[in-house]
Amino acid sequence: MLTSEGLRCVWKSFLLDAYKQLNCPPSGFSKDGHIL
């Protein structure tokens, strides 16, 4: 069961990942064909 704290943590990490993907050149990811 997720609390609001847990949801906030998950949402923050999700936003952080999306932010990194947008700001970092995607060449490193596209070589593998999938994002870890």
PDB file of N, CA and C in Angstrom:
ATOM      1  N   MET A   1       0.845  -1.200   0.000  1.00  0.00           N
ATOM      2  CA  MET A   1       0.000   0.000   0.000  1.00  0.00           C
ATOM      3  C   MET A   1       0.881   1.251   0.000  1.00  0.00           C
ATOM      4  N   LEU A   2       0.651   2.104  -0.976  1.00  0.00           N
ATOM      5  CA  LEU A   2       1.474   3.302  -1.102  1.00  0.00           C
ATOM      6  C   LEU A   2       0.878   4.462  -0.314  1.00  0.00           C
ATOM      7  N   THR A   3       1.715   5.092   0.489  1.00  0.00           N
ATOM      8  CA  THR A   3       1.284   6.305   1.177  1.00  0.00           C
ATOM      9  C   THR A   3       1.550   7.503   0.273  1.00  0.00           C
ATOM     10  N   SER A   4       1.087   8.660   0.671  1.00  0.00           N
ATOM     11  CA  SER A   4       1.328   9.859  -0.132  1.00  0.00           C
ATOM     12  C   SER A   4       2.831  10.135  -0.212  1.00  0.00           C
ATOM     13  N   GLU A   5       3.547   9.806   0.853  1.00  0.00           N
ATOM     14  CA  GLU A   5       5.008   9.977   0.852  1.00  0.00           C
ATOM     15  C   GLU A   5       5.637   9.081  -0.199  1.00  0.00           C
ATOM     16  N   GLY A   6       5.191   7.828  -0.233  1.00  0.00           N
ATOM     17  CA  GLY A   6       5.726   6.874  -1.205  1.00  0.00           C
ATOM     18  C   GLY A   6       5.419   7.310  -2.627  1.00  0.00           C
ATOM     19  N   LEU A   7       4.180   7.758  -2.835  1.00  0.00           N
ATOM     20  CA  LEU A   7       3.783   8.224  -4.165  1.00  0.00           C
ATOM     21  C   LEU A   7       4.623   9.415  -4.590  1.00  0.00           C
ATOM     22  N   ARG A   8       4.867  10.321  -3.651  1.00  0.00           N
ATOM     23  CA  ARG A   8       5.657  11.508  -3.961  1.00  0.00           C
ATOM     24  C   ARG A   8       7.076  11.109  -4.355  1.00  0.00           C
ATOM     25  N   CYS A   9       7.627  10.129  -3.619  1.00  0.00           N
ATOM     26  CA  CYS A   9       8.983   9.662  -3.899  1.00  0.00           C
ATOM     27  C   CYS A   9       9.057   9.037  -5.291  1.00  0.00           C
ATOM     28  N   VAL A  10       8.080   8.177  -5.605  1.00  0.00           N
ATOM     29  CA  VAL A  10       8.045   7.529  -6.919  1.00  0.00           C
ATOM     30  C   VAL A  10       7.888   8.573  -8.020  1.00  0.00           C
ATOM     31  N   TRP A  11       6.990   9.535  -7.801  1.00  0.00           N
ATOM     32  CA  TRP A  11       6.731  10.575  -8.798  1.00  0.00           C
ATOM     33  C   TRP A  11       7.978  11.424  -9.013  1.00  0.00           C
ATOM     34  N   LYS A  12       8.681  11.731  -7.911  1.00  0.00           N
ATOM     35  CA  LYS A  12       9.902  12.535  -8.017  1.00  0.00           C
ATOM     36  C   LYS A  12      10.957  11.803  -8.830  1.00  0.00           C
ATOM     37  N   SER A  13      11.151  10.514  -8.556  1.00  0.00           N
ATOM     38  CA  SER A  13      12.160   9.741  -9.278  1.00  0.00           C
ATOM     39  C   SER A  13      11.773   9.617 -10.749  1.00  0.00           C
ATOM     40  N   PHE A  14      10.463   9.490 -11.027  1.00  0.00           N
ATOM     41  CA  PHE A  14       9.986   9.419 -12.404  1.00  0.00           C
ATOM     42  C   PHE A  14      10.295  10.715 -13.138  1.00  0.00           C
ATOM     43  N   LEU A  15      10.002  11.844 -12.494  1.00  0.00           N
ATOM     44  CA  LEU A  15      10.271  13.141 -13.110  1.00  0.00           C
ATOM     45  C   LEU A  15      11.767  13.333 -13.313  1.00  0.00           C
ATOM     46  N   LEU A  16      12.562  12.889 -12.341  1.00  0.00           N
ATOM     47  CA  LEU A  16      14.007  13.035 -12.427  1.00  0.00           C
ATOM     48  C   LEU A  16      14.552  12.249 -13.610  1.00  0.00           C
ATOM     49  N   ASP A  17      14.058  11.017 -13.809  1.00  0.00           N
ATOM     50  CA  ASP A  17      14.486  10.204 -14.941  1.00  0.00           C
ATOM     51  C   ASP A  17      14.115  10.874 -16.257  1.00  0.00           C
ATOM     52  N   ALA A  18      12.891  11.366 -16.356  1.00  0.00           N
ATOM     53  CA  ALA A  18      12.442  12.032 -17.577  1.00  0.00           C
ATOM     54  C   ALA A  18      13.295  13.274 -17.830  1.00  0.00           C
ATOM     55  N   TYR A  19      13.603  14.013 -16.775  1.00  0.00           N
ATOM     56  CA  TYR A  19      14.414  15.223 -16.879  1.00  0.00           C
ATOM     57  C   TYR A  19      15.806  14.888 -17.401  1.00  0.00           C
ATOM     58  N   LYS A  20      16.396  13.818 -16.866  1.00  0.00           N
ATOM     59  CA  LYS A  20      17.726  13.386 -17.307  1.00  0.00           C
ATOM     60  C   LYS A  20      17.701  12.991 -18.774  1.00  0.00           C
ATOM     61  N   GLN A  21      16.676  12.232 -19.177  1.00  0.00           N
ATOM     62  CA  GLN A  21      16.579  11.767 -20.555  1.00  0.00           C
ATOM     63  C   GLN A  21      16.455  12.948 -21.505  1.00  0.00           C
ATOM     64  N   LEU A  22      15.723  13.986 -21.096  1.00  0.00           N
ATOM     65  CA  LEU A  22      15.529  15.152 -21.956  1.00  0.00           C
ATOM     66  C   LEU A  22      16.813  15.959 -22.073  1.00  0.00           C
ATOM     67  N   ASN A  23      17.576  16.043 -20.991  1.00  0.00           N
ATOM     68  CA  ASN A  23      18.749  16.902 -20.980  1.00  0.00           C
ATOM     69  C   ASN A  23      20.014  16.213 -21.479  1.00  0.00           C
ATOM     70  N   CYS A  24      20.102  14.888 -21.312  1.00  0.00           N
ATOM     71  CA  CYS A  24      21.280  14.169 -21.766  1.00  0.00           C
ATOM     72  C   CYS A  24      21.118  13.797 -23.235  1.00  0.00           C
ATOM     73  N   PRO A  25      22.194  13.838 -24.012  1.00  0.00           N
ATOM     74  CA  PRO A  25      22.125  13.387 -25.398  1.00  0.00           C
ATOM     75  C   PRO A  25      21.723  11.924 -25.456  1.00  0.00           C
ATOM     76  N   PRO A  26      20.740  11.568 -26.280  1.00  0.00           N
ATOM     77  CA  PRO A  26      20.176  10.221 -26.296  1.00  0.00           C
ATOM     78  C   PRO A  26      21.068   9.200 -26.991  1.00  0.00           C
ATOM     79  N   SER A  27      22.245   9.614 -27.463  1.00  0.00           N
ATOM     80  CA  SER A  27      23.111   8.698 -28.215  1.00  0.00           C
ATOM     81  C   SER A  27      23.473   7.473 -27.375  1.00  0.00           C
ATOM     82  N   GLY A  28      23.725   7.668 -26.083  1.00  0.00           N
ATOM     83  CA  GLY A  28      24.087   6.556 -25.214  1.00  0.00           C
ATOM     84  C   GLY A  28      22.962   5.551 -25.089  1.00  0.00           C
ATOM     85  N   PHE A  29      21.726   6.040 -25.093  1.00  0.00           N
ATOM     86  CA  PHE A  29      20.575   5.148 -24.952  1.00  0.00           C
ATOM     87  C   PHE A  29      20.275   4.443 -26.274  1.00  0.00           C
ATOM     88  N   SER A  30      20.314   5.198 -27.380  1.00  0.00           N
ATOM     89  CA  SER A  30      19.888   4.636 -28.669  1.00  0.00           C
ATOM     90  C   SER A  30      20.821   3.527 -29.131  1.00  0.00           C
ATOM     91  N   LYS A  31      22.072   3.529 -28.655  1.00  0.00           N
ATOM     92  CA  LYS A  31      22.993   2.442 -29.022  1.00  0.00           C
ATOM     93  C   LYS A  31      22.446   1.094 -28.553  1.00  0.00           C
ATOM     94  N   ASP A  32      21.941   1.067 -27.325  1.00  0.00           N
ATOM     95  CA  ASP A  32      21.392  -0.177 -26.787  1.00  0.00           C
ATOM     96  C   ASP A  32      19.993  -0.451 -27.329  1.00  0.00           C
ATOM     97  N   GLY A  33      19.262   0.601 -27.660  1.00  0.00           N
ATOM     98  CA  GLY A  33      17.914   0.427 -28.178  1.00  0.00           C
ATOM     99  C   GLY A  33      16.872   0.465 -27.083  1.00  0.00           C
ATOM    100  N   HIS A  34      17.307   0.495 -25.833  1.00  0.00           N
ATOM    101  CA  HIS A  34      16.346   0.599 -24.733  1.00  0.00           C
ATOM    102  C   HIS A  34      16.967   1.373 -23.578  1.00  0.00           C
ATOM    103  N   ILE A  35      16.141   1.995 -22.784  1.00  0.00           N
ATOM    104  CA  ILE A  35      16.611   2.806 -21.660  1.00  0.00           C
ATOM    105  C   ILE A  35      16.523   2.003 -20.372  1.00  0.00           C
ATOM    106  N   LEU A  36      17.603   1.998 -19.619  1.00  0.00           N
ATOM    107  CA  LEU A  36      17.612   1.259 -18.352  1.00  0.00           C
ATOM    108  C   LEU A  36      16.985   2.120 -17.256  1.00  0.00           C
TER     109      LEU A  36
END
